[in-house]
Short mmCIF file of C-alpha atoms in Angstrom, two decimals:
data_model
loop_
_atom_site.label_atom_id
_atom_site.label_comp_id
_atom_site.label_asym_id
_atom_site.label_seq_id
_atom_site.Cartn_x
_atom_site.Cartn_y
_atom_site.Cartn_z
CA UNK A 765 0.50 -33.74 10.99
CA UNK A 766 -2.05 -31.01 11.70
CA UNK A 767 -3.43 -29.19 8.70
CA UNK A 768 -2.05 -25.69 8.20
CA UNK A 769 -5.06 -23.41 8.71
CA UNK A 770 -3.26 -20.21 7.73
CA UNK A 771 -4.31 -18.33 4.58
CA UNK A 772 -2.39 -19.50 1.51
CA UNK A 773 -0.35 -16.30 1.20
CA UNK A 774 0.78 -16.66 4.85
CA UNK A 775 1.88 -20.23 4.15
CA UNK A 776 3.98 -19.01 1.22
CA UNK A 777 5.49 -16.24 3.35
CA UNK A 778 6.30 -18.72 6.12
CA UNK A 779 8.00 -21.08 3.67
CA UNK A 780 10.16 -18.29 2.26
CA UNK A 781 10.95 -16.93 5.75
CA UNK A 782 12.09 -20.39 6.85
CA UNK A 783 14.56 -20.66 3.97
CA UNK A 784 15.96 -17.20 4.75
CA UNK A 785 16.11 -17.72 8.52
CA UNK A 786 17.91 -21.05 8.14
CA UNK A 787 20.61 -19.41 6.04
CA UNK A 788 19.83 -21.64 3.07
CA UNK A 789 18.91 -18.52 1.08
CA UNK A 790 21.44 -15.75 1.58
CA UNK A 791 21.21 -12.01 0.81
CA UNK A 792 21.21 -11.58 -2.96
CA UNK A 793 19.93 -15.11 -3.71
CA UNK A 794 17.01 -15.39 -6.11
CA UNK A 795 13.61 -16.15 -4.57
CA UNK A 796 11.22 -18.40 -6.53
CA UNK A 797 9.10 -16.49 -9.03
CA UNK A 798 5.34 -15.99 -8.82
CA UNK A 799 4.92 -18.73 -11.45
CA UNK A 800 7.04 -21.17 -9.40
CA UNK A 801 5.10 -20.39 -6.24
CA UNK A 802 1.80 -20.83 -8.09
CA UNK A 803 2.86 -24.32 -9.16
CA UNK A 804 4.37 -25.36 -5.81
CA UNK A 805 1.44 -24.22 -3.65
CA UNK A 806 -1.40 -24.53 -6.21
CA UNK A 807 -2.35 -20.88 -5.71
CA UNK A 808 -3.39 -17.96 -7.89
CA UNK A 809 -0.99 -15.32 -9.21
CA UNK A 810 -2.70 -12.74 -6.98
CA UNK A 811 -1.95 -14.84 -3.89
CA UNK A 812 1.69 -15.37 -4.91
CA UNK A 813 2.03 -11.65 -5.67
CA UNK A 814 0.60 -10.72 -2.27
CA UNK A 815 3.04 -12.99 -0.44
CA UNK A 816 6.07 -11.53 -2.23
CA UNK A 817 4.74 -7.98 -1.95
CA UNK A 818 4.24 -8.23 1.82
CA UNK A 819 7.68 -9.80 2.32
CA UNK A 820 9.15 -6.91 0.32
CA UNK A 821 7.43 -4.28 2.47
CA UNK A 822 8.65 -6.18 5.56
CA UNK A 823 12.21 -5.84 4.22
CA UNK A 824 12.95 -9.56 3.81
CA UNK A 825 13.10 -9.57 0.02
CA UNK A 826 13.70 -6.98 -2.68
CA UNK A 827 11.70 -6.90 -5.90
CA UNK A 828 13.32 -5.26 -8.91
CA UNK A 829 11.34 -4.88 -12.11
CA UNK A 830 12.90 -7.04 -14.82
CA UNK A 831 15.25 -8.80 -12.35
CA UNK A 832 12.85 -10.82 -10.20
CA UNK A 833 12.87 -11.12 -6.42
CA UNK A 834 15.98 -11.59 -4.27
CA UNK A 835 16.71 -11.98 -0.57
CA UNK A 836 17.27 -8.49 0.83
CA UNK A 837 20.33 -7.25 2.65
CA UNK A 838 19.12 -7.05 6.26
CA UNK A 839 20.04 -4.09 8.42
CA UNK A 840 20.81 -4.56 12.08
CA UNK A 841 17.64 -2.72 13.09
CA UNK A 842 14.98 -1.58 10.65
CA UNK A 843 11.67 0.16 11.10
CA UNK A 844 8.94 -1.54 9.13
CA UNK A 845 5.87 0.01 7.56
CA UNK A 846 3.64 -2.39 5.68
CA UNK A 847 1.70 -0.73 2.87
CA UNK A 848 -1.68 -2.38 2.96
CA UNK A 849 -4.91 -2.16 1.05
CA UNK A 850 -7.40 -0.55 3.45
CA UNK A 851 -10.17 -2.79 2.10
CA UNK A 852 -8.21 -5.90 3.20
CA UNK A 853 -7.37 -4.30 6.54
CA UNK A 854 -11.03 -3.60 7.34
CA UNK A 855 -12.15 -7.03 6.06
CA UNK A 856 -9.63 -8.76 8.35
CA UNK A 857 -11.38 -7.12 11.31
CA UNK A 858 -14.62 -8.71 10.13
CA UNK A 859 -16.07 -5.34 9.13
CA UNK A 860 -17.42 -3.86 5.93
CA UNK A 861 -15.33 -1.40 3.90
CA UNK A 862 -16.94 1.17 1.62
CA UNK A 863 -15.68 4.21 -0.26
CA UNK A 864 -17.18 7.62 -0.98
CA UNK A 865 -15.61 9.25 -4.03
CA UNK A 866 -15.28 13.03 -3.79
CA UNK A 867 -13.37 13.52 -7.02
CA UNK A 868 -11.16 11.73 -9.54
CA UNK A 869 -9.78 14.20 -12.10
CA UNK A 870 -6.84 15.16 -14.28
CA UNK A 871 -4.92 18.31 -13.31
CA UNK A 872 -1.72 20.19 -14.14
CA UNK A 873 1.09 19.80 -11.64
CA UNK A 874 2.21 22.89 -9.78
CA UNK A 875 5.92 23.34 -9.01
CA UNK A 876 6.08 21.60 -5.61
CA UNK A 877 3.92 18.67 -6.70
CA UNK A 878 5.84 18.29 -9.97
CA UNK A 879 9.11 18.04 -8.05
CA UNK A 880 7.68 15.45 -5.66
CA UNK A 881 6.25 13.33 -8.49
CA UNK A 882 9.35 13.72 -10.65
CA UNK A 883 7.46 15.28 -13.57
CA UNK A 884 7.72 18.62 -15.38
CA UNK A 885 5.85 21.61 -14.05
CA UNK A 886 2.48 21.82 -15.78
CA UNK A 887 2.51 18.10 -16.69
CA UNK A 888 -0.78 16.28 -16.41
CA UNK A 889 -1.28 14.27 -13.23
CA UNK A 890 -4.21 12.35 -11.78
CA UNK A 891 -5.85 13.56 -8.56
CA UNK A 892 -8.26 11.57 -6.41
CA UNK A 893 -9.96 12.47 -3.15
CA UNK A 894 -11.80 9.65 -1.37
CA UNK A 895 -13.24 8.86 2.03
CA UNK A 896 -12.88 5.29 3.31
CA UNK A 897 -15.48 4.00 5.76
CA UNK A 898 -15.61 1.06 8.15
CA UNK A 899 -19.13 -0.16 8.86
CA UNK A 900 -20.36 3.19 7.57
CA UNK A 901 -18.05 5.27 9.80
CA UNK A 902 -15.39 7.42 8.05
CA UNK A 903 -11.89 6.37 9.10
CA UNK A 904 -9.67 7.86 6.37
CA UNK A 905 -9.64 10.91 4.11
CA UNK A 906 -7.33 10.15 1.18
CA UNK A 907 -5.95 12.91 -1.05
CA UNK A 908 -3.72 11.32 -3.70
CA UNK A 909 -1.79 12.47 -6.75
CA UNK A 910 -0.70 9.84 -9.27
CA UNK A 911 1.89 9.89 -12.04
CA UNK A 912 0.19 8.79 -15.30
CA UNK A 913 3.46 7.17 -16.42
CA UNK A 914 3.14 4.69 -13.58
CA UNK A 915 -0.63 4.07 -13.72
CA UNK A 916 -2.09 5.24 -17.05
CA UNK A 917 -5.56 3.75 -16.38
CA UNK A 918 -6.01 5.26 -12.91
CA UNK A 919 -8.88 7.56 -13.92
CA UNK A 920 -10.83 4.65 -15.40
CA UNK A 921 -10.92 2.73 -12.13
CA UNK A 922 -14.10 2.33 -10.08
CA UNK A 923 -12.82 3.23 -6.62
CA UNK A 924 -16.03 2.11 -4.97
CA UNK A 925 -14.91 -1.43 -5.87
CA UNK A 926 -11.08 -1.23 -5.93
CA UNK A 927 -8.97 0.94 -3.65
CA UNK A 928 -6.26 3.23 -5.09
CA UNK A 929 -3.65 1.26 -3.14
CA UNK A 930 -4.81 -2.02 -4.67
CA UNK A 931 -4.84 -0.53 -8.18
CA UNK A 932 -1.31 0.87 -7.79
CA UNK A 933 0.13 -2.30 -6.26
CA UNK A 934 -1.28 -4.28 -9.18
CA UNK A 935 -0.22 -1.90 -11.97
CA UNK A 936 2.83 -0.14 -10.50
CA UNK A 937 4.63 -2.67 -8.23
CA UNK A 938 6.24 -0.93 -5.28
CA UNK A 939 10.05 -0.72 -5.24
CA UNK A 940 10.56 2.13 -2.76
CA UNK A 941 8.52 4.23 -0.33
CA UNK A 942 9.02 7.08 2.11
CA UNK A 943 6.57 8.49 4.62
CA UNK A 944 5.98 10.91 7.48
CA UNK A 945 3.35 10.72 10.21
CA UNK A 946 2.28 13.72 12.26
CA UNK A 947 -0.56 14.93 14.47
CA UNK A 948 -2.70 17.74 13.09
CA UNK A 949 -6.17 19.27 13.03
CA UNK A 950 -8.41 18.72 10.01
CA UNK A 951 -9.43 21.46 7.62
CA UNK A 952 -13.11 22.36 7.44
CA UNK A 953 -13.47 20.27 4.27
CA UNK A 954 -11.69 17.27 5.82
CA UNK A 955 -13.69 17.49 9.06
CA UNK A 956 -16.97 17.58 7.13
CA UNK A 957 -15.98 14.54 5.05
CA UNK A 958 -14.88 12.61 8.15
CA UNK A 959 -17.92 13.75 10.16
CA UNK A 960 -15.81 15.18 12.97
CA UNK A 961 -15.20 18.62 14.50
CA UNK A 962 -12.32 20.77 13.26
CA UNK A 963 -10.97 20.66 16.82
CA UNK A 964 -10.62 16.86 16.81
CA UNK A 965 -6.96 15.72 16.59
CA UNK A 966 -6.04 13.59 13.60
CA UNK A 967 -3.07 11.58 12.38
CA UNK A 968 -1.80 12.46 8.91
CA UNK A 969 0.42 10.17 6.87
CA UNK A 970 2.11 11.59 3.78
CA UNK A 971 3.50 8.78 1.65
CA UNK A 972 5.52 8.83 -1.58
CA UNK A 973 5.83 5.57 -3.50
CA UNK A 974 8.18 4.64 -6.34
CA UNK A 975 7.73 1.95 -8.96
CA UNK A 976 10.84 1.20 -10.99
CA UNK A 977 12.00 4.38 -12.74
CA UNK A 978 8.86 6.39 -11.88
CA UNK A 979 7.43 7.99 -8.77
CA UNK A 980 4.00 6.36 -8.68
CA UNK A 981 2.07 8.53 -6.25
CA UNK A 982 2.10 11.04 -3.44
CA UNK A 983 -0.76 10.60 -0.98
CA UNK A 984 -1.91 12.35 2.18
CA UNK A 985 -4.09 10.12 4.30
CA UNK A 986 -5.87 11.67 7.28
CA UNK A 987 -7.23 9.54 10.14
CA UNK A 988 -9.38 10.71 13.10
CA UNK A 989 -7.26 10.08 16.19
CA UNK A 990 -10.16 8.49 18.08
CA UNK A 991 -10.88 5.97 15.30
CA UNK A 992 -7.47 4.80 14.12
CA UNK A 993 -3.98 3.95 15.37
CA UNK A 994 -0.73 2.98 13.65
CA UNK A 995 1.33 -0.01 14.70
CA UNK A 996 4.70 -1.30 13.60
CA UNK A 997 7.62 -3.44 14.65
CA UNK A 998 11.37 -3.33 14.83
CA UNK A 999 13.45 -6.25 13.67
CA UNK A 1000 16.91 -7.05 14.93
#
C-alpha cells in the first residue's frame, strides 16, 4: 500500500470524514477527542486540534466547550467559510509571511462596539491594528477588537510571531462566526499602510466570532483587490 503523503492533520480529517460519509457516525454522535486522536495517529495536540477545528469550520462537526466534538447536523446546502491563520495560508503558497504592528492597545468600548462585542458601554476592550505582508508586499490591513473575557492575554502577545487569528483559535476556540464581504475604497490611512492609492478597489471582510458564552472578537480585514481573492465551496 502506498504511503499516505498528506500532512498529518489532513489524514485525521480524512479518517473522520470517511466515518461520517459511510454513515457509521451519525449526526449527534461523539467524535474522538483530541487525546484519542493524538494516541491513534501519534500526533501532537496542536495537529489534532487543527484537524477538528477545520472540520468544524467546514460544518462537518460541532465543537461545544465542555461537551466535546460531535457530528454536525448537515443542511441540504451550506455556504462554507474556513477561518484560517493568514500565516499558514501564506506559508502553504511557499511564501514568507510577516507582520507590521501599528498598534495594540486597551480602549473603552463605544456604544456600537459594545453591542457588537456583547459588553457594557465603556467596558475595556483590546484593539489591534496590523498589516500582514506576503514576501514583503502588504496583502491585508487588520483592524480588530477583542473581548478580554475571551482572550485575557491578548495584549501580551507578540504579533510579529503569532497572528491574532492563531492566538484566538488557541485561547478562545471558535463556536460560531458571522461575516460580510463587500467592495470598498480604502481610507487614506489604510491606503498608506497597504502601499496603494485611495482609488484602488479593495475587498473588506467584517467578521464576528463567538467562543462559548462570549463574543471573542470583531475584526475588519481589508484586502487590495489586485492582490487577494476569496474562494469557497457549496456542499450538497
